[in-house]
PDB file of C-alpha atoms and ligand atoms in Angstrom:
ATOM      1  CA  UNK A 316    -114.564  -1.931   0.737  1.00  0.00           C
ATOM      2  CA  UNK A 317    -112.174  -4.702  -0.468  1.00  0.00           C
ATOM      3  CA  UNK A 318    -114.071  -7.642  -1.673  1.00  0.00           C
ATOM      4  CA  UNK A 319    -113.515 -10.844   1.235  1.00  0.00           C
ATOM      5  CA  UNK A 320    -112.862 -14.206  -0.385  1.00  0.00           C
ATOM      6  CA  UNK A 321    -112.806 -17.498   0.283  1.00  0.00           C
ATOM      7  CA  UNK A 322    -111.058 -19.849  -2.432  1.00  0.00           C
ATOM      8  CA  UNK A 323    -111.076 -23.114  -2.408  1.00  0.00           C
ATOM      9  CA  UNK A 324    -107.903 -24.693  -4.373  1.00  0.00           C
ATOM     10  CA  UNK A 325    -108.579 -28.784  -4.863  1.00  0.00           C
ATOM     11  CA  UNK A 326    -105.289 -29.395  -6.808  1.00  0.00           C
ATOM     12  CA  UNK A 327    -105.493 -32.911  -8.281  1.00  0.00           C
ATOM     13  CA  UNK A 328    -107.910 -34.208  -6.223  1.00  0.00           C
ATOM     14  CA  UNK A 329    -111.660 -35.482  -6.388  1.00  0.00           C
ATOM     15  CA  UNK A 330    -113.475 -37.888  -8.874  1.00  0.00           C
ATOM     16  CA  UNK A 331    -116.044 -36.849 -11.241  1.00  0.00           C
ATOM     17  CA  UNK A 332    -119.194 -37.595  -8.453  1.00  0.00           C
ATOM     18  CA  UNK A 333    -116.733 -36.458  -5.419  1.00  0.00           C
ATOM     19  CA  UNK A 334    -116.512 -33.341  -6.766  1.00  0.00           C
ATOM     20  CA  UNK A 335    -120.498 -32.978  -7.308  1.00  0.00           C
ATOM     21  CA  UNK A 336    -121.331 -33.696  -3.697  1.00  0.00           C
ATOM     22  CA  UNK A 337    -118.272 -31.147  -2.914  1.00  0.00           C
ATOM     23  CA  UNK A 338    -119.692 -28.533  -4.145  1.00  0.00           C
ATOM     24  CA  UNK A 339    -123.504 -29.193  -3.721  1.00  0.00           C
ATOM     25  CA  UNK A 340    -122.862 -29.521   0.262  1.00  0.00           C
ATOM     26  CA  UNK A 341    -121.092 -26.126   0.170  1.00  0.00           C
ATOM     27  CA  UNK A 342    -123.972 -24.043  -2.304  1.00  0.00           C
ATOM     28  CA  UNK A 343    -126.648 -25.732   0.279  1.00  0.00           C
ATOM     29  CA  UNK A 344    -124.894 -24.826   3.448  1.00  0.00           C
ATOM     30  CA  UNK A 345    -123.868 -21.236   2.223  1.00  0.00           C
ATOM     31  CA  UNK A 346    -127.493 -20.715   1.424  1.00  0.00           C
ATOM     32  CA  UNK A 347    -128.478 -22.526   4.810  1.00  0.00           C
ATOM     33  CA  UNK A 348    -126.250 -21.027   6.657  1.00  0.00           C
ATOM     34  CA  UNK A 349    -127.008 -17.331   5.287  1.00  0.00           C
ATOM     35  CA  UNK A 350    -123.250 -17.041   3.835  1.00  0.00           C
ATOM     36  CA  UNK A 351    -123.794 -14.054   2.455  1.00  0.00           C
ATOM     37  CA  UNK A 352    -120.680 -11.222   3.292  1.00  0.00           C
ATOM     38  CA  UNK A 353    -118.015 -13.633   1.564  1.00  0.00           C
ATOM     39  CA  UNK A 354    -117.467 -14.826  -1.863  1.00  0.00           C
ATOM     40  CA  UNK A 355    -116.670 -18.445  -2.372  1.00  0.00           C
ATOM     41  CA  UNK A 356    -114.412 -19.648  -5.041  1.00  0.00           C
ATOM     42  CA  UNK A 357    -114.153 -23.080  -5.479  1.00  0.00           C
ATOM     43  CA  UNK A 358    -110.927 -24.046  -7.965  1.00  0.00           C
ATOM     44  CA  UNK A 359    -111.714 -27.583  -9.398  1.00  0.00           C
ATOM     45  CA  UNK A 360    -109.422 -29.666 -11.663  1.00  0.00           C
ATOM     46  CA  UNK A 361    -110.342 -28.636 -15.436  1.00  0.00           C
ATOM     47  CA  UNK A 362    -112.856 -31.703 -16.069  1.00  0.00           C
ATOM     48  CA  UNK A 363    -115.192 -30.681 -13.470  1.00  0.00           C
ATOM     49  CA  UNK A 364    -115.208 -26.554 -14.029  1.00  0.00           C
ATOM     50  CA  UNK A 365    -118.476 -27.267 -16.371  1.00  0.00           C
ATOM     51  CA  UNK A 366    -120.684 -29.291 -14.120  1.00  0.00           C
ATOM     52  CA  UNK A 367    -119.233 -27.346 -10.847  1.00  0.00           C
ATOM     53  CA  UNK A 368    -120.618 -24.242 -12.387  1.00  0.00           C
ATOM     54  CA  UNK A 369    -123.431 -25.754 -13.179  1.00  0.00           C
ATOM     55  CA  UNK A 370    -124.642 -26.951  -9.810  1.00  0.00           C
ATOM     56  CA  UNK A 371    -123.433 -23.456  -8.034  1.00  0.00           C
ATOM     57  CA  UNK A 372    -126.504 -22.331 -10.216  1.00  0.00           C
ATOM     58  CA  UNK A 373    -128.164 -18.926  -9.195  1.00  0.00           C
ATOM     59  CA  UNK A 374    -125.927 -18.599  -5.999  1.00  0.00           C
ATOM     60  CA  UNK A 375    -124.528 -15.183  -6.129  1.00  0.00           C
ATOM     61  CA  UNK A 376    -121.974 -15.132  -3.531  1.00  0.00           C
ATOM     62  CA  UNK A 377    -120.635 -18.595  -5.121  1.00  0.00           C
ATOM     63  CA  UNK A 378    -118.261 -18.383  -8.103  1.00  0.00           C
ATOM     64  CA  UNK A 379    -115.789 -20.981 -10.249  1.00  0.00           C
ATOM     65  CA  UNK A 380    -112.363 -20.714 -10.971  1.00  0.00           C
ATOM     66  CA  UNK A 381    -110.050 -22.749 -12.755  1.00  0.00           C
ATOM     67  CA  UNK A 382    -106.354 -23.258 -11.415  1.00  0.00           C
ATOM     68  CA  UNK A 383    -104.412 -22.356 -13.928  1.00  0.00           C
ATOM     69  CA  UNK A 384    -104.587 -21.018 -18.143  1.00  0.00           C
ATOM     70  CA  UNK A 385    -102.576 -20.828 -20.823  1.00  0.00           C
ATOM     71  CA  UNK A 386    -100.233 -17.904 -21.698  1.00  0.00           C
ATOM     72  CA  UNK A 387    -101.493 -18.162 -25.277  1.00  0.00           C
ATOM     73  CA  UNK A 388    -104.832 -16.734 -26.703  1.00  0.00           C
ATOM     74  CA  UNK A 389    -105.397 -20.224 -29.221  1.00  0.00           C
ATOM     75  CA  UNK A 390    -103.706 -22.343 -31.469  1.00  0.00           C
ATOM     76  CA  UNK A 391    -101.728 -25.391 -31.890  1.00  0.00           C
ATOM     77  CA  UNK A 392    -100.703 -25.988 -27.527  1.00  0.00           C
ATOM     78  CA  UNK A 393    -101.968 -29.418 -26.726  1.00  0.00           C
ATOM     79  CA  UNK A 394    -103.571 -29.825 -24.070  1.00  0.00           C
ATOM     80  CA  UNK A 395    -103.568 -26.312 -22.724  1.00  0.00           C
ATOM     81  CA  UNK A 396    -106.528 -24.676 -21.700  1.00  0.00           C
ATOM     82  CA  UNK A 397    -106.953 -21.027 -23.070  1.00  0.00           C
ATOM     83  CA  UNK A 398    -108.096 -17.974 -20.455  1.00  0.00           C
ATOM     84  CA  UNK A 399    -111.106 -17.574 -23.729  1.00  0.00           C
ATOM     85  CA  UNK A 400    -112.152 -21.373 -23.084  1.00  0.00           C
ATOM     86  CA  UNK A 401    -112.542 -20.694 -19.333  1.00  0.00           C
ATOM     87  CA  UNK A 402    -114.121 -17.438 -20.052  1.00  0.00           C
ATOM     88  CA  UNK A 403    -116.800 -18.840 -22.516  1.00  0.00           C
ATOM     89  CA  UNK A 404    -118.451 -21.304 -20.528  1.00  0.00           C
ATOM     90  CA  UNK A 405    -118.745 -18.957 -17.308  1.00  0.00           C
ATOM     91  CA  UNK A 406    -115.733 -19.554 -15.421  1.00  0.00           C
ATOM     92  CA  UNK A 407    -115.004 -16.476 -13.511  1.00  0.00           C
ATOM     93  CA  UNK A 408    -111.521 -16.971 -11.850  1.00  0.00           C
ATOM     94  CA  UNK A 409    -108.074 -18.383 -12.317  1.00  0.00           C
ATOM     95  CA  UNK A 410    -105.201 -19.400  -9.752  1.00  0.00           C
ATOM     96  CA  UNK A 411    -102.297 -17.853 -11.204  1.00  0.00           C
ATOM     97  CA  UNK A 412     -98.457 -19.264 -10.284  1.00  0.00           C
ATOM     98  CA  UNK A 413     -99.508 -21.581  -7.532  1.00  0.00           C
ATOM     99  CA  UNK A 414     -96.077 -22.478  -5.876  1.00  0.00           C
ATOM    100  CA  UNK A 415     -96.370 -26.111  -7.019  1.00  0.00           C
ATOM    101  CA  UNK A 416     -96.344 -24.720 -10.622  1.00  0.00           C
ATOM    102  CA  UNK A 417     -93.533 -22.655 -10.016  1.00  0.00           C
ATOM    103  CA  UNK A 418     -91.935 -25.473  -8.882  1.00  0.00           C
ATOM    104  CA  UNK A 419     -93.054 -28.987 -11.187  1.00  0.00           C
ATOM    105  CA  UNK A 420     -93.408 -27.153 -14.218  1.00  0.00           C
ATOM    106  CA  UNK A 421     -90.852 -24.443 -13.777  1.00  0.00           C
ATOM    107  CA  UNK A 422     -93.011 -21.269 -14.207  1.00  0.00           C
ATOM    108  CA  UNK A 423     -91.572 -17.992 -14.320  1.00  0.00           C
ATOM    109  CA  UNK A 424     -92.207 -14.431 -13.471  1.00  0.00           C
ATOM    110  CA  UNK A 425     -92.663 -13.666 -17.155  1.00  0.00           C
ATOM    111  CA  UNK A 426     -94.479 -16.739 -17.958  1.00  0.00           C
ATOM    112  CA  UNK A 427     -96.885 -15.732 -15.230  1.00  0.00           C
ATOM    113  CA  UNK A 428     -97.064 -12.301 -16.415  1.00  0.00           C
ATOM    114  CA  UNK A 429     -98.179 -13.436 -20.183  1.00  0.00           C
ATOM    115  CA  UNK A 430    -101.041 -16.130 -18.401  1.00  0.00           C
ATOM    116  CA  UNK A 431    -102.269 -12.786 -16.062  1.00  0.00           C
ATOM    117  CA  UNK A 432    -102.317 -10.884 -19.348  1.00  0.00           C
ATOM    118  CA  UNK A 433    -104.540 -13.300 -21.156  1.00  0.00           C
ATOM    119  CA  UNK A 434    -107.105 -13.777 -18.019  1.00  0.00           C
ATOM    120  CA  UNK A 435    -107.415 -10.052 -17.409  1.00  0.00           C
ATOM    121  CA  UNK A 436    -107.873 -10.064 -21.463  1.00  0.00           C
ATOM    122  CA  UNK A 437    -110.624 -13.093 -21.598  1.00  0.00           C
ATOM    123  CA  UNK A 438    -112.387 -11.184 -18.231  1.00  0.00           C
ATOM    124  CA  UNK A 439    -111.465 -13.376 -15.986  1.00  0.00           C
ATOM    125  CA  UNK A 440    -110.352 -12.615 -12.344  1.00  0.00           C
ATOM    126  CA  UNK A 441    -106.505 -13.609 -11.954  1.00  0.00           C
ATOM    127  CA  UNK A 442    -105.580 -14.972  -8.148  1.00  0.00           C
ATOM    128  CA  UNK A 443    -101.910 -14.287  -8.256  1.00  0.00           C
ATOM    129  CA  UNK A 444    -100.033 -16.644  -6.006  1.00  0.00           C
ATOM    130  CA  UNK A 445     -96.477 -15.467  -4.319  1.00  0.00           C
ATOM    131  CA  UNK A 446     -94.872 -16.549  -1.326  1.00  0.00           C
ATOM    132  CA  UNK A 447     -90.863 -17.517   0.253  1.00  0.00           C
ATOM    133  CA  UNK A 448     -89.305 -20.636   0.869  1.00  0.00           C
ATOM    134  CA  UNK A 449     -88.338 -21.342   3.883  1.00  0.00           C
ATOM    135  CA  UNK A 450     -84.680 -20.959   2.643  1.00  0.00           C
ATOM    136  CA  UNK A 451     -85.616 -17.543   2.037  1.00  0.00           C
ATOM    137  CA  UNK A 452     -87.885 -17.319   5.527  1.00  0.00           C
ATOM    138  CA  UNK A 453     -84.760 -18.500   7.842  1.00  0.00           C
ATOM    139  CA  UNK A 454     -82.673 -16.030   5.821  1.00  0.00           C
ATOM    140  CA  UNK A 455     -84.771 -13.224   6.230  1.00  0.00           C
ATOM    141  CA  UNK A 456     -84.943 -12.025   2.929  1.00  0.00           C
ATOM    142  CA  UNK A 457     -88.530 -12.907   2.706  1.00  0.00           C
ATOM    143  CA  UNK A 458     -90.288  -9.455   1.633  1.00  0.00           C
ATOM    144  CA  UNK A 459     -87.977  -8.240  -0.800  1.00  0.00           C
ATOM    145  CA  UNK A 460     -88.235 -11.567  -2.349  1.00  0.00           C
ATOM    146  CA  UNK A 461     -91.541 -11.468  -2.569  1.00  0.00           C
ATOM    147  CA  UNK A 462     -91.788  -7.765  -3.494  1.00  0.00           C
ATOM    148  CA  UNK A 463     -89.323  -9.004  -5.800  1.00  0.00           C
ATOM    149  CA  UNK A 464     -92.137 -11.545  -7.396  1.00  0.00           C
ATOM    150  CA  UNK A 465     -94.387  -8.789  -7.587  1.00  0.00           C
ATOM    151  CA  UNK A 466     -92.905  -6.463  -9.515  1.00  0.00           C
ATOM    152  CA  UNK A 467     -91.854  -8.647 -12.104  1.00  0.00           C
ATOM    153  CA  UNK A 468     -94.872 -10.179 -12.880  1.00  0.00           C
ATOM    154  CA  UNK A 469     -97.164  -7.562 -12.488  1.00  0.00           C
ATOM    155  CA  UNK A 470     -95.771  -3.958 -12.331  1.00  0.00           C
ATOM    156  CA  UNK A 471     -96.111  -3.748 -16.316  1.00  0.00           C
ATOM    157  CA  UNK A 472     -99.855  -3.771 -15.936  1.00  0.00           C
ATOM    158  CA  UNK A 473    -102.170  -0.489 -15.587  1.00  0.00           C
ATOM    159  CA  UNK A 474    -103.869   0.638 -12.733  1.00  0.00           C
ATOM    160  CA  UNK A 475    -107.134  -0.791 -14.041  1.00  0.00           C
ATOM    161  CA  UNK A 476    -105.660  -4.031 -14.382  1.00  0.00           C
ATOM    162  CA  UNK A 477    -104.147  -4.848 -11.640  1.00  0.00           C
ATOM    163  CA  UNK A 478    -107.495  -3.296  -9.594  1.00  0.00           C
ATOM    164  CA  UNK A 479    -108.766  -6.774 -10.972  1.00  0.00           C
ATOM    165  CA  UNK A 480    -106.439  -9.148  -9.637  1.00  0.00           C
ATOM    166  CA  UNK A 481    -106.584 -10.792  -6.315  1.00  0.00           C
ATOM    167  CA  UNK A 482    -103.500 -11.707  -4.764  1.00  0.00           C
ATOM    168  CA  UNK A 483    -102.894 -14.351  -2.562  1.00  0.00           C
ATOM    169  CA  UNK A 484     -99.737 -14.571   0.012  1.00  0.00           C
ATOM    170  CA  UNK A 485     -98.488 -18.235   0.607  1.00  0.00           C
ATOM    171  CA  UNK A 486     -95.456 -19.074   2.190  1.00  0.00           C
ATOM    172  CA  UNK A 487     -94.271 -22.198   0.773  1.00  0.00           C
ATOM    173  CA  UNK A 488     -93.231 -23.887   4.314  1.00  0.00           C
ATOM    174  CA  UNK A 489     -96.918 -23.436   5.441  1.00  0.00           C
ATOM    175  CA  UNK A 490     -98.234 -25.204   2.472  1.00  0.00           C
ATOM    176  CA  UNK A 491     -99.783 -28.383   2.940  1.00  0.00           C
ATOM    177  CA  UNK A 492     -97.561 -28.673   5.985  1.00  0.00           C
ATOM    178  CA  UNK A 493     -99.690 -28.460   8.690  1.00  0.00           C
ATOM    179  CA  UNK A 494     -97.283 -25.360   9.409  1.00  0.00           C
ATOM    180  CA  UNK A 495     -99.355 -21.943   9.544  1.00  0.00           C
ATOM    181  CA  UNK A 496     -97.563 -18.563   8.976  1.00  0.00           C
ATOM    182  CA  UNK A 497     -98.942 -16.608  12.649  1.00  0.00           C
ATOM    183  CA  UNK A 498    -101.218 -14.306  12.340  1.00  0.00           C
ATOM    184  CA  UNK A 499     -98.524 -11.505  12.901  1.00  0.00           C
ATOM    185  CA  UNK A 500     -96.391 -13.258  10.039  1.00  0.00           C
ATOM    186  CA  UNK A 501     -98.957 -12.823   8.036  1.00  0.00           C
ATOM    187  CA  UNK A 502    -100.487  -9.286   8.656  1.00  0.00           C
ATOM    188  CA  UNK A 503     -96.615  -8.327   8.629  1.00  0.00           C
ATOM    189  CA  UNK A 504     -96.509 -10.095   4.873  1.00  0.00           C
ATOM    190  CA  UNK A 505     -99.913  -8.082   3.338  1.00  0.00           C
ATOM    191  CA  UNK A 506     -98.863  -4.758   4.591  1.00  0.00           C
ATOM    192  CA  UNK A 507     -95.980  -4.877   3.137  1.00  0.00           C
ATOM    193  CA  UNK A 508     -97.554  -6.294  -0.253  1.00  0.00           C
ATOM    194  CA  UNK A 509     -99.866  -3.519   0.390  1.00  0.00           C
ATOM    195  CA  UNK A 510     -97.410  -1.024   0.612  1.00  0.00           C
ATOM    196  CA  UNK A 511     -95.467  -2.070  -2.430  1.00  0.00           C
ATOM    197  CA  UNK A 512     -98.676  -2.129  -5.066  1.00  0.00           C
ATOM    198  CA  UNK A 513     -99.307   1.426  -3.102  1.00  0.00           C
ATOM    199  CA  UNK A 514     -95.819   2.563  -4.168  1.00  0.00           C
ATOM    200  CA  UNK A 515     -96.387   1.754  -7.833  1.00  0.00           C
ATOM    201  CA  UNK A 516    -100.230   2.325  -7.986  1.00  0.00           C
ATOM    202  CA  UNK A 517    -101.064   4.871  -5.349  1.00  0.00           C
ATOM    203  CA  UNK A 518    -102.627   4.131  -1.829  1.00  0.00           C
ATOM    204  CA  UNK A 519    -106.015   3.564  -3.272  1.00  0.00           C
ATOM    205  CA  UNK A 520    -106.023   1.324  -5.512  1.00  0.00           C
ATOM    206  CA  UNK A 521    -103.083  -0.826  -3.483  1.00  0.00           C
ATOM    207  CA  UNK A 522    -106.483  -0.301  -1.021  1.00  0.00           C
ATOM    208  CA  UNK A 523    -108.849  -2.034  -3.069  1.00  0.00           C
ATOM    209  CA  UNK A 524    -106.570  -5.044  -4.218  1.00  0.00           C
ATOM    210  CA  UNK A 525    -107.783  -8.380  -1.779  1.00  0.00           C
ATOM    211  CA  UNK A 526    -104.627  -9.951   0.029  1.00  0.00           C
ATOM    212  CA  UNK A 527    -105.382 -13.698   0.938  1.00  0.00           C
ATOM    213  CA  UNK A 528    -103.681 -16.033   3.111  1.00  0.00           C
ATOM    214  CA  UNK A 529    -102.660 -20.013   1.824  1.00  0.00           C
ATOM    215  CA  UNK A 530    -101.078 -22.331   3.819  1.00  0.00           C
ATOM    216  CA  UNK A 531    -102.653 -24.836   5.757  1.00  0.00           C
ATOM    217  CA  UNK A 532    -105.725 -22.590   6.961  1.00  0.00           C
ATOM    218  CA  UNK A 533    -108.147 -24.275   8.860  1.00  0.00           C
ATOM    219  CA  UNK A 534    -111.224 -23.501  10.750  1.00  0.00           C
ATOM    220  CA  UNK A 535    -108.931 -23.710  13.516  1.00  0.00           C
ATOM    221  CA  UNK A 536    -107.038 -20.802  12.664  1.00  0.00           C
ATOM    222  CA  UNK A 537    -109.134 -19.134  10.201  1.00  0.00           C
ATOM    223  CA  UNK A 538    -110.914 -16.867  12.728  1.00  0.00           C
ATOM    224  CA  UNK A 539    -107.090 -15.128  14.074  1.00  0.00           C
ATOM    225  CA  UNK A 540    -105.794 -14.785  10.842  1.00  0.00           C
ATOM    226  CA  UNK A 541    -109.144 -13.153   8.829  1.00  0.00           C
ATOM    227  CA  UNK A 542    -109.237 -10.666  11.737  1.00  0.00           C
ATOM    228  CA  UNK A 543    -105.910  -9.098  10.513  1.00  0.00           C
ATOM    229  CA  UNK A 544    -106.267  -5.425   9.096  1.00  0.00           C
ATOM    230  CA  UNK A 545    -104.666  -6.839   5.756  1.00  0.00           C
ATOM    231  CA  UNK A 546    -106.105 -10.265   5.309  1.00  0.00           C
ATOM    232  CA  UNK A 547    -109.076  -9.963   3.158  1.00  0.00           C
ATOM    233  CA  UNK A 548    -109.464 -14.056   2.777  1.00  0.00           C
ATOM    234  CA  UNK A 549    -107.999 -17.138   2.400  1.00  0.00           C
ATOM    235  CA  UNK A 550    -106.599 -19.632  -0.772  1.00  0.00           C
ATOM    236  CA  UNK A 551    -107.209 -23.047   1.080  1.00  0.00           C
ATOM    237  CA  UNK A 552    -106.095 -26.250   0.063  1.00  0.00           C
ATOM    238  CA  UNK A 553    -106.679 -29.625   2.068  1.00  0.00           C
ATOM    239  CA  UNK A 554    -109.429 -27.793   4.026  1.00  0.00           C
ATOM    240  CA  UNK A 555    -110.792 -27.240   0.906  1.00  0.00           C
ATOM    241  CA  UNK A 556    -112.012 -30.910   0.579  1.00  0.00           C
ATOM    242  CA  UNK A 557    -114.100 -30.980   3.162  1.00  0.00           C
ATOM    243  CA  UNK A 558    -117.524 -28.684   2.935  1.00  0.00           C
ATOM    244  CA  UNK A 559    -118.178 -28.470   6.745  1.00  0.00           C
ATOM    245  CA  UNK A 560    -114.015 -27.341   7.010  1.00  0.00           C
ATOM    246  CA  UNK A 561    -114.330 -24.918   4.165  1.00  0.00           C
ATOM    247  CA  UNK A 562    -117.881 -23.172   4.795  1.00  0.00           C
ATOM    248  CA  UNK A 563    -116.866 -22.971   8.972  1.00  0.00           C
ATOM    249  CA  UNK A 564    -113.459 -21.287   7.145  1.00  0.00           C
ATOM    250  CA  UNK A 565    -115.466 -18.313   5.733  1.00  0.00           C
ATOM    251  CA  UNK A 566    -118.090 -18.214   8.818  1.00  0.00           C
ATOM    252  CA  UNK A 567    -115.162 -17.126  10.700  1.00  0.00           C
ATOM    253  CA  UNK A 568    -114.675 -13.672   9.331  1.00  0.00           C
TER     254      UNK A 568
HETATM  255  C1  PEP B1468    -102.616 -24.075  -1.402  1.00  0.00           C
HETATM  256  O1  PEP B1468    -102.241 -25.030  -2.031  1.00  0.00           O
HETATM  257  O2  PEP B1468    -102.868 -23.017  -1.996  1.00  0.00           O
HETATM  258  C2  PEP B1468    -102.751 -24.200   0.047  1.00  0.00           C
HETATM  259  C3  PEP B1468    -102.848 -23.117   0.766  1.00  0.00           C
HETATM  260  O3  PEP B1468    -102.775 -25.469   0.554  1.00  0.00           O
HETATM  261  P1  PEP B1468    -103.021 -25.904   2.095  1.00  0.00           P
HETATM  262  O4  PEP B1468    -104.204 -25.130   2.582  1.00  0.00           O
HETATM  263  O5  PEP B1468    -103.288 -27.376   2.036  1.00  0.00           O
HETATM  264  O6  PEP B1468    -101.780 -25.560   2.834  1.00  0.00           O
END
């Protein structure tokens, strides 16, 4: 059974006390609200991982991740933050190339490869971000580009590795938009995903991997697109902020 998540990406967003009451409405209303089928990730900026984790306490369904690592181990990178840092104080996830890091800071497929390398090395679990333009969308060229991201980022990793990494489908044009990829769009988008790791990897370990869905999910439209054969949860961003949005987000599955 593939594991159903529900990540939470905050981007640059939320003081130091925002981020407390955040994440101690969602822990009290997952445990109110017997949450118990879907893990929760919630992706703070990097000054909050330590007292997030902290208040998520002895939930076990409830997990933190960070939003992005370094592609080096240690050393002389300032202000980078090392997969090992993450690791040692109990983070458990990392976002790895988010659009908007593709895009600002001009990420590539073998940067991203290196920063996957180093979670998967510190024992963290990557979320590995891909997803078209809408350049690419209109054009129709949309799965072999993202095949395309795939394979260059990943395919160099065992089958044991890449059984740990979570990928998450977001087409750019739905991000932060308001703009939703249908559900079809998007079942269309993780079988194919799912077809390619099965290609490389074999049908069941492509079977195990989690596919999620980004791009402005809501609890609007959570519910059609989680019932999708493919869609095993969602990376959320602006619905993310808010912990009645977010928890009624993974209720819907
Ligand atoms: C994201 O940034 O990963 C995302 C999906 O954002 P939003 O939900 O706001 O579209």
């Amino acid at each position: 059974m593939r594991k159903k998540i529900i990540a939470g990406n905050w981007k640059m967003n939320m003081t130091y006390d925002e981020g407390q009451i955040l994440t101690s409405e969602i822990v009290q209303m997952a445990q109110d609200e017997q949450l118990k089928d879907v893990i929760l990730v919630l992706n703070p900026p990097f000054p909050h991982l330590h007292v997030v984790k902290k208040l998520i306490g002895g939930a076990s369904n409830v997990f933190v991740g960070a939003q992005n690592c370094s592609d080096k181990e240690s050393g002389a990178y300032t202000g980078e933050v090392s997969a090992p840092i993450l690791a040692s104080f109990g983070v458990s996830f990392v976002i790895i190339g988010h659009s908007e890091r593709r895009e600002y800071f001009e990420e590539t497929n073998e940067l991203l490869t290196e920063k996957v390398k180093q979670a998967l090395a510190a024992g963290l679990q990557p979320i590995f971000c891909c997803g078209e333009s809408l350049d690419i969308r209109e054009a129709g060229t949309h799965e072999p580009n993202v095949k395309y991201q795939l394979t260059d980022s990943l395919f160099e990793l065992s089958a044991e590795e890449i059984s740990k990494v979570t990928i998450a489908y977001e087409p750019i044009w739905a991000i932060g938009t308001g703009k939703t990829a249908s559900a079809e769009q998007a079942q269309e988008m993780h079988a194919a995903i799912r077809k390619h790791l099965a290609g490389k990897y074999g049908k069941e370990v492509a079977d195990s991997i989690s596919i999620l869905y980004g791009g402005s999910m809501k609890p609007s439209n959570a519910a059609e697109l989680l019932a999708k054969p493919d869609v095993d949860g969602g990376l959320i961003g602006g619905a993310s902020l808010k912990s009645r949005d977010f928890i009624d987000i993974a209720k819907s599955y």
